[in-house]
Coordinates of C-alpha atoms and ligand atoms in Angstrom, one line a residue:
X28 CA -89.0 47.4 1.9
X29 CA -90.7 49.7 4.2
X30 CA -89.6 49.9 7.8
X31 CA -90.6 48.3 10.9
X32 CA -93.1 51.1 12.2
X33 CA -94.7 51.3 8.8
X34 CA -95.0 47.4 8.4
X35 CA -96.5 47.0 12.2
X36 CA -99.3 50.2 10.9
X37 CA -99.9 50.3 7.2
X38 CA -100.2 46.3 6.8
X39 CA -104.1 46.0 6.5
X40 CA -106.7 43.7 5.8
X41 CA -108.3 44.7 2.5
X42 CA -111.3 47.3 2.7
X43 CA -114.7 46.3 2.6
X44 CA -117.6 48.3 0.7
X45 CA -118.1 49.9 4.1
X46 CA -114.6 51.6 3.5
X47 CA -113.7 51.5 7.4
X48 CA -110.6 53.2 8.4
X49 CA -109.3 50.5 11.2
X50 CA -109.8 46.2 10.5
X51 CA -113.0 45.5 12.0
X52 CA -113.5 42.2 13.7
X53 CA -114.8 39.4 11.6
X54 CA -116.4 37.3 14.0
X55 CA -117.5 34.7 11.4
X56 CA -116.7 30.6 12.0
X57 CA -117.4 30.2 8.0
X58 CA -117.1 31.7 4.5
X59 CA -119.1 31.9 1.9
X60 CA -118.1 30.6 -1.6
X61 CA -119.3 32.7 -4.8
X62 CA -120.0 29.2 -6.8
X63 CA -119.1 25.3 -7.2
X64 CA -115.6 26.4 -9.0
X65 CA -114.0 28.9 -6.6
X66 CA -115.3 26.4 -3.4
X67 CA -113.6 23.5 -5.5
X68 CA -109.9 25.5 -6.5
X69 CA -110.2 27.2 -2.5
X70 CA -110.6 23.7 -0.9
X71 CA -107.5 22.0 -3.4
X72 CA -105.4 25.2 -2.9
X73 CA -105.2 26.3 -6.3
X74 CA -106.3 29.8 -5.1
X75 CA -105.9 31.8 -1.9
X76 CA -109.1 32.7 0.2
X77 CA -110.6 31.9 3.6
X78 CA -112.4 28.8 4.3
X79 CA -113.1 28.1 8.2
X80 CA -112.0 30.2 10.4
X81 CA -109.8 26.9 12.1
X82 CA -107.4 27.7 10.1
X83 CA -107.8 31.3 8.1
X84 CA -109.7 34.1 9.5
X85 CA -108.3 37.8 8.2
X86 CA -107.8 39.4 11.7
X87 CA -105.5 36.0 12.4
X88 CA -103.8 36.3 9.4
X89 CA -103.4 40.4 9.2
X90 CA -101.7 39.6 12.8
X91 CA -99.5 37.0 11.2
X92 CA -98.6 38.8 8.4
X93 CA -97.6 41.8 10.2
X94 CA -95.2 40.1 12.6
X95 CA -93.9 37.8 9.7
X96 CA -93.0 41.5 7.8
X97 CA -91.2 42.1 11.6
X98 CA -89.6 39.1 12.0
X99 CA -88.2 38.6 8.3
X100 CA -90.0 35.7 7.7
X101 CA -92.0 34.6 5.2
X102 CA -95.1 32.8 6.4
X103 CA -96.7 32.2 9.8
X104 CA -99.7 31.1 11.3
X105 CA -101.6 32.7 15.3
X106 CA -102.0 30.1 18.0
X107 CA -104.7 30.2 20.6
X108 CA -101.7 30.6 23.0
X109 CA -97.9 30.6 23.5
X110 CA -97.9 27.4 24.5
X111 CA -99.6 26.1 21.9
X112 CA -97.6 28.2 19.5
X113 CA -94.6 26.3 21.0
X114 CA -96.2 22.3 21.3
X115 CA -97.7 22.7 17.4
X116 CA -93.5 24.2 16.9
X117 CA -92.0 20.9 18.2
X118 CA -95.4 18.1 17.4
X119 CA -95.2 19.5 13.5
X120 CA -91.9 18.3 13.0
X121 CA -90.7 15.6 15.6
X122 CA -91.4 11.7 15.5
X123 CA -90.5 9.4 18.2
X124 CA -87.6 8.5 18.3
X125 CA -86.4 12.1 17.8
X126 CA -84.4 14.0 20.2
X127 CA -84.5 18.1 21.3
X128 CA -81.3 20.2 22.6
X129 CA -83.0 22.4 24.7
X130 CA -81.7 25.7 26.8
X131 CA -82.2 24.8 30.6
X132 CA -83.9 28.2 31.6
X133 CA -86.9 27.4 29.3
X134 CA -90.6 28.8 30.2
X135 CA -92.1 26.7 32.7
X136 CA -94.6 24.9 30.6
X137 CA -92.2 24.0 27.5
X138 CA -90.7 22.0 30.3
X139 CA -93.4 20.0 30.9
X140 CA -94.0 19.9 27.5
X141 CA -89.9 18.6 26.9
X142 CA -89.8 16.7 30.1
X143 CA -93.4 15.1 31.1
X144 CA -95.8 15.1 27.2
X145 CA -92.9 14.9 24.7
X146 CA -91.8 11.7 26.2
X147 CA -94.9 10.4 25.7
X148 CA -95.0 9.9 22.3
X149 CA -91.5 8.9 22.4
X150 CA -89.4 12.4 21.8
X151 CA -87.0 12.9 24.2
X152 CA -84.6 15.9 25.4
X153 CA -81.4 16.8 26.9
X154 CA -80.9 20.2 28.4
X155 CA -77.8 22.7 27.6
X156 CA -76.4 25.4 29.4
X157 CA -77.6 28.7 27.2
X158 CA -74.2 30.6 27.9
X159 CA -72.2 27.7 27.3
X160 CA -71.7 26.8 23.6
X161 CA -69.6 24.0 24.0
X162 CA -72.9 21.9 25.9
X163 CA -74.6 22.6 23.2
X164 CA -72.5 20.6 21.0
X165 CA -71.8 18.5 23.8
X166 CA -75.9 17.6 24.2
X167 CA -76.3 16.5 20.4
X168 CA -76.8 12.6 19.6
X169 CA -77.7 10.7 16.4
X170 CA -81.0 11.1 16.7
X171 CA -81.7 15.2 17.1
X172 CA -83.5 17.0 15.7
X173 CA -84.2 20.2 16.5
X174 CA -82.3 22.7 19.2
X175 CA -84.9 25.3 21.1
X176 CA -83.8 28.2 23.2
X177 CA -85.5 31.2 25.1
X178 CA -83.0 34.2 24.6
X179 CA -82.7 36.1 27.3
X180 CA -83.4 33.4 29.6
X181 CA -86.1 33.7 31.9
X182 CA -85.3 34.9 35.1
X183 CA -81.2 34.4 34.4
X184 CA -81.1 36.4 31.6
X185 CA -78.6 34.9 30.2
X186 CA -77.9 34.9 26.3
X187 CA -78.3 32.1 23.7
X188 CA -75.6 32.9 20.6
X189 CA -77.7 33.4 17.8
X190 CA -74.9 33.4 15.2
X191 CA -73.6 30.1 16.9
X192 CA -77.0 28.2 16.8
X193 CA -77.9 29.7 13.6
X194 CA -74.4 27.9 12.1
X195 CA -74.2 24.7 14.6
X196 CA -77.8 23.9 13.4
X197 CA -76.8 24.7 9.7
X198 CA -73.7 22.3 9.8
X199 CA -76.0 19.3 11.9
X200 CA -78.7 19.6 9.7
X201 CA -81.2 20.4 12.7
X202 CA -83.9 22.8 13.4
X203 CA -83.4 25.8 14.8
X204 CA -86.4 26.8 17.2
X205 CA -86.6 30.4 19.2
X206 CA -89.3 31.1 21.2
X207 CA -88.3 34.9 20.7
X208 CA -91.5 36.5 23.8
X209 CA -88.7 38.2 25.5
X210 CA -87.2 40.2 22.9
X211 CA -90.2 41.0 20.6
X212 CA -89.5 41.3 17.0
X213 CA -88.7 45.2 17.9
X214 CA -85.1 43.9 19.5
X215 CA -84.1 40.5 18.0
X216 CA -85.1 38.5 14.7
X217 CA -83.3 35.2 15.4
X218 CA -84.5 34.1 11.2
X219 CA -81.6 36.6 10.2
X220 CA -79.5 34.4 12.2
X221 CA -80.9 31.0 10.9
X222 CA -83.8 29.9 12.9
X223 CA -86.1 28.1 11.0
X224 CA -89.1 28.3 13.7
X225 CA -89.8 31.8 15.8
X226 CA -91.9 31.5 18.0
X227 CA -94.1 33.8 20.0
X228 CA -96.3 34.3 23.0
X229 CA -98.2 37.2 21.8
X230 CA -100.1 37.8 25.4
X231 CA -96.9 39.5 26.5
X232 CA -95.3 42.8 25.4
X233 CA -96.9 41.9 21.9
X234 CA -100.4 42.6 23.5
X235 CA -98.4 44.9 25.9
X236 CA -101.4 45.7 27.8
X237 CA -102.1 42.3 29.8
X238 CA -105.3 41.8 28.0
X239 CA -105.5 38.4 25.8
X240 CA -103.5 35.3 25.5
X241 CA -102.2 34.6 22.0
X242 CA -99.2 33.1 19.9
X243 CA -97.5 32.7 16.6
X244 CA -95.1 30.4 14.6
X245 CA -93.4 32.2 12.0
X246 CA -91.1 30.7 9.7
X247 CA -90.3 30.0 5.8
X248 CA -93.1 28.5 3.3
X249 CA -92.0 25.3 3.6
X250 CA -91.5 25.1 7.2
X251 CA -95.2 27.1 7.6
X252 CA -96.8 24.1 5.0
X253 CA -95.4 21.6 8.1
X254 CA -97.1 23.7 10.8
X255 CA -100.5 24.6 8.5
X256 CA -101.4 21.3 8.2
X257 CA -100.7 20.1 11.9
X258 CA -103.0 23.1 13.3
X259 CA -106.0 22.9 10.9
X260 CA -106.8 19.5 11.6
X261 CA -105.5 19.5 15.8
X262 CA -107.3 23.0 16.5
X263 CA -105.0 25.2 18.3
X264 CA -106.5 28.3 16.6
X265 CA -106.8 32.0 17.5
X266 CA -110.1 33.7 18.2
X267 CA -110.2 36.5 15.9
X268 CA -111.0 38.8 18.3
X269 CA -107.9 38.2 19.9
X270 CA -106.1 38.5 16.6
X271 CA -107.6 42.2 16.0
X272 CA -106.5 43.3 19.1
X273 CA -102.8 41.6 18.5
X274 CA -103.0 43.5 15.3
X275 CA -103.7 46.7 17.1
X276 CA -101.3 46.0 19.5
X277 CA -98.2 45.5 17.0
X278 CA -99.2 49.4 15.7
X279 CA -97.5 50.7 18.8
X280 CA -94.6 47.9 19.5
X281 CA -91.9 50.1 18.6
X282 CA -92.7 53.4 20.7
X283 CA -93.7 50.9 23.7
X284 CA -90.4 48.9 23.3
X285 CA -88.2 52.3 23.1
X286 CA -90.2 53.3 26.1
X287 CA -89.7 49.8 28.3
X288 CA -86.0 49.7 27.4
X289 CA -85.2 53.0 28.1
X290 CA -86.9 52.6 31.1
X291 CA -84.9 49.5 32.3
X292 CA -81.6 50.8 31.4
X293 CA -82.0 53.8 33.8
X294 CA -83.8 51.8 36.7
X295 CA -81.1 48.9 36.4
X296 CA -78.3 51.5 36.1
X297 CA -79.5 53.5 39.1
X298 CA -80.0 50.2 41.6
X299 CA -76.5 49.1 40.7
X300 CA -75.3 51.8 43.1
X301 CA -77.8 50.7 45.8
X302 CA -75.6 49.6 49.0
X303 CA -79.0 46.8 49.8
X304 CA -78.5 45.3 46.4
X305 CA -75.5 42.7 45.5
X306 CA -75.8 42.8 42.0
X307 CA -78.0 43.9 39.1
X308 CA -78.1 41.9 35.9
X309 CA -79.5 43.4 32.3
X310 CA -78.2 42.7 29.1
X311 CA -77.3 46.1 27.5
X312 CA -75.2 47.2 31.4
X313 CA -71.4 46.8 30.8
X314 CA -71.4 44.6 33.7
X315 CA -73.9 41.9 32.2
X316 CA -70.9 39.1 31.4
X317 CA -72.6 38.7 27.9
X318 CA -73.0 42.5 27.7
X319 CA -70.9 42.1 23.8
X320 CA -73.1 39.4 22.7
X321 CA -76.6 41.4 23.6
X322 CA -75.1 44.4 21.8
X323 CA -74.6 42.4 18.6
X324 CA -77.8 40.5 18.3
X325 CA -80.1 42.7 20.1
X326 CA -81.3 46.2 19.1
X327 CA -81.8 47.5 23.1
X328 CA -81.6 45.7 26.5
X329 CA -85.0 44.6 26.5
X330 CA -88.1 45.4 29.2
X331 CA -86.8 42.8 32.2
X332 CA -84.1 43.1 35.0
X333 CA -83.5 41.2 37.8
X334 CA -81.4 42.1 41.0
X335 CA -80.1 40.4 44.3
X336 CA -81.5 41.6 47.6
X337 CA -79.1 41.5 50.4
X338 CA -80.7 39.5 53.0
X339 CA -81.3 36.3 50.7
X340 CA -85.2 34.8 51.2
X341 CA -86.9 36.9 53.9
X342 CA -85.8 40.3 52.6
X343 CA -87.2 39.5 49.2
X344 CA -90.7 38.3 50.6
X345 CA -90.7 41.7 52.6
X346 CA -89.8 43.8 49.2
X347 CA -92.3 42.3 47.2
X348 CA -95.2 42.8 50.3
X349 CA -94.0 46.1 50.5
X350 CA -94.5 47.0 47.2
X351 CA -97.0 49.8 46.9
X352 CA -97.9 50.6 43.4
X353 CA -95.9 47.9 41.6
X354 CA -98.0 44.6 40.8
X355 CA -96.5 41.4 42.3
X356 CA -97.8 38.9 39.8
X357 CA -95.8 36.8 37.5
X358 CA -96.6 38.3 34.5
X359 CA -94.3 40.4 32.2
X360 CA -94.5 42.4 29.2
X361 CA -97.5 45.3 30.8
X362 CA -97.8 48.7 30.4
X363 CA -97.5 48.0 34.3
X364 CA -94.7 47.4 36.3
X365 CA -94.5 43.9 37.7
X366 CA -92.2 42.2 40.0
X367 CA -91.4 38.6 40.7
X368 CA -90.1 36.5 43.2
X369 CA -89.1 33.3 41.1
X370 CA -87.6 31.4 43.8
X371 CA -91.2 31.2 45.6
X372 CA -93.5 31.2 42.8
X373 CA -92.5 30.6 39.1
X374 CA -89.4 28.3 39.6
X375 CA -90.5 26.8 43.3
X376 CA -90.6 23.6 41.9
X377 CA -86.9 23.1 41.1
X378 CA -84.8 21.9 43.5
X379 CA -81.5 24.0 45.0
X380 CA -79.2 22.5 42.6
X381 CA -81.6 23.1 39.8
X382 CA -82.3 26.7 40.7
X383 CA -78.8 27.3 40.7
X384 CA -78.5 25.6 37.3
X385 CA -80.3 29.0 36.0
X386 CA -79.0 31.7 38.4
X387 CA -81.9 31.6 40.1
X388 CA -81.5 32.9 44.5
X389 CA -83.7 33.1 47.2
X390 CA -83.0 36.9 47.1
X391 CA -83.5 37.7 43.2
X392 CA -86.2 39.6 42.2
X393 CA -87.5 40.1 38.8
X394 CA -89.1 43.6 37.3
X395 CA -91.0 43.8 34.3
X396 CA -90.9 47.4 33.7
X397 CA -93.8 48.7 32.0
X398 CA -94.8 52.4 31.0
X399 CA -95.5 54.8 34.1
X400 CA -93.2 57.5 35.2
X401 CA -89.3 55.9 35.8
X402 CA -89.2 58.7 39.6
X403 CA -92.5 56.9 40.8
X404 CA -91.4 52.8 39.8
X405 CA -88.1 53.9 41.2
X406 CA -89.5 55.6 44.4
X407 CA -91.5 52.4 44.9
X408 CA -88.7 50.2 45.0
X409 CA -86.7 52.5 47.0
X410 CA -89.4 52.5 49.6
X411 CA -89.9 48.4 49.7
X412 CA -85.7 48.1 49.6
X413 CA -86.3 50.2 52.7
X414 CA -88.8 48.6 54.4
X415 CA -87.8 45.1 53.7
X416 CA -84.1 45.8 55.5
X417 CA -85.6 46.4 58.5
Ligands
PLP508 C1 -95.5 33.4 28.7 C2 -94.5 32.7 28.0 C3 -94.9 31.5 27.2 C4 -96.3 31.0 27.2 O1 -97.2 31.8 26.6 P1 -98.8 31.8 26.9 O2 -99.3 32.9 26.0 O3 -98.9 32.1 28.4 O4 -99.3 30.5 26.6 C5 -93.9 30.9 26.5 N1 -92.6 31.4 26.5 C6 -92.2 32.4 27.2 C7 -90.8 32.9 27.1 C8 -93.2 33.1 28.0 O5 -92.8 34.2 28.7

């Protein structure tokens, strides 16, 4: 077993009679077949080979087999998307009539997809509180199926326990699902713990450079068969441009993850001393309430922090207009530093009590801190603090 950096560099389409260095792009819908025999055993699967690129293209599938070597997992297939990497996750496997446990602080979109097109086709879901094991158990009826979290939660970061899922879903016979975007498979592999389905948005800190949408559901052979046979005939597939890029991108995952962690853990650490700011919340700083759980399951803190203005609403729409080189978009996962103001833009729809319900306050900002120099993000958000007080 080679290690993580090696996987994510030396795991390579084979060469072609050109013998190129790095993948090129095969922009090809269809593959040829060499006769009437090797079409006939491709299309019963009796031998391995690309068909249509639908469902196998070798850009795709370097990509997947890269982050299945990262993940621990042993098969996987790209999605067009996150999103559809998480609807093909849950459609694969649930009939109506089934039921989903669910972590409240999911991504906006899964909750549409749990709350308003799930429903639908009869599959319905209850909500848990991520931190709080106990409504997890609590949550579970007769009919689940499958439990799905988002760890850290998005903005609360808040922790899901891996171990605990990975067991409680073990001793109900459920599906364990973990959308796994905000770790990367450089921090947390939530198969070691017993997920079945990993899932990914591969636009953020997998493409890391705010470039291409993309996803991923990684799992065992058997689970993999399940989600195969759902995408090829329903079309959620990759464009295998996309998937050479994603591949290029996963060559540099580690040194950019070192780099985004370190550089959260010294930007959280310094703002926690700032007299405008009430609190500042990151896994790996002692003060995080979950700060043992994130050191046992996760390798390093992770790219995202969020803190509390003092001032509530109107101080935090004056920080991020005052912003000068920082992007206010709601993004994450860039090379550049982005910041967020949930409670007007990615969560406005929830109500008071809801917002609440997943730490979210009209005065929390959320960084995603990407690559440049840690003196000039800092002395950007020193400046907006400043400006937005007065
Ligand atoms: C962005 C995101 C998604 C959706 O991914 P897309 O690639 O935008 O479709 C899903 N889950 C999480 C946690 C995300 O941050």
């Amino acid at each position: 077993m080679k290690h993580f950096e090696t996987n994510a560099i030396r795991t390579q389409t084979e060469r072609s009679s050109q013998r190129e260095h790095s993948t090129p792009i095969f922009a090809t819908s269809s593959f040829v077949f060499a006769d009437a025999e090797q079409a006939r055993a491709l299309f019963a699967n009796e031998i391995e080979g690309n068909i249509y690129s639908r469902f196998s293209n070798p850009n795709n599938d370097e990509f997947v087999q890269k982050l299945c070597l990262l993940e621990g997992t042993a098969d996987g297939m790209a999605m067009a998307t996150g999103m559809a990497a998480m609807f093909v996750s849950m459609a694969a496997f649930l009939n109506a009539g089934d039921h989903i446990v669910a972590s409240r602080s999911v991504f906006g979109s899964t909750h549409q997809i749990l709350t308003q097109i799930l429903p639908r086709w009869g599959i319905e879901s209850t909500y848990a509180d991520i931190e709080k094991p106990e409504t997890w158990e609590k949550a579970i009826k007769p009919n689940t199926k499958m439990l799905f979290a988002e760890t850290p939660s998005n903005p609360g970061l808040d922790l899901a326990d891996l171990e605990f899922l990975g067991n409680l879903a073990r001793n109900k016979g459920l599906l364990l699902n973990i959308d796994n975007c905000f770790a990367t498979p450089y921090i947390q592999n939530p198969a070691r713990f017993g997920a079945h389905l990993v899932t990914h948005s591969a636009t953020k800190f997998i493409d890391g450079q705010g470039r291409v949408l993309g996803g991923a559901v990684l799992g065992s052979k058997e689970i993999i068969e399940k989600v195969r046979f759902f995408a090829r005939h329903t079309g959620p597939a990759m464009s295998p441009f996309n998937g050479w890029l994603l591949s290029k991108s996963l060559e540099t995952l580690a040194v950019r993850m070192e780099k985004h962690c370190q550089n959260a853990l010294m930007l959280a650490q310094t703002l926690e001393k700032h007299d405008s700011i009430n609190w500042v919340k990151y896994p790996f700083l002692a003060s995080h309430p979950q700060a043992d759980l994130a050191k046992k399951q996760m390798r390093l803190g992770g790219g995202l922090f969020t803190f509390e203005l003092k001032g509530g609403l109107e101080t935090a729409r004056k920080f991020v207009d005052s912003v000068e080189m920082l992007s206010f978009s709601a993004n994450l996962g860039d090379t550049r530093t982005i910041v967020t103001h949930p409670a007007s833009t990615t969560h406005s729809k929830l109500n008071d009590q809801e917002k609440a319900a997943v730490g979210i306050s009209a005065g929390l900002i959320r960084v995603s801190v990407g690559l440049e120099h840690t003196d000039d993000i800092l002395a950007d958000i020193l400046q907006a603090i400043e400006k937005a007080q007065k």
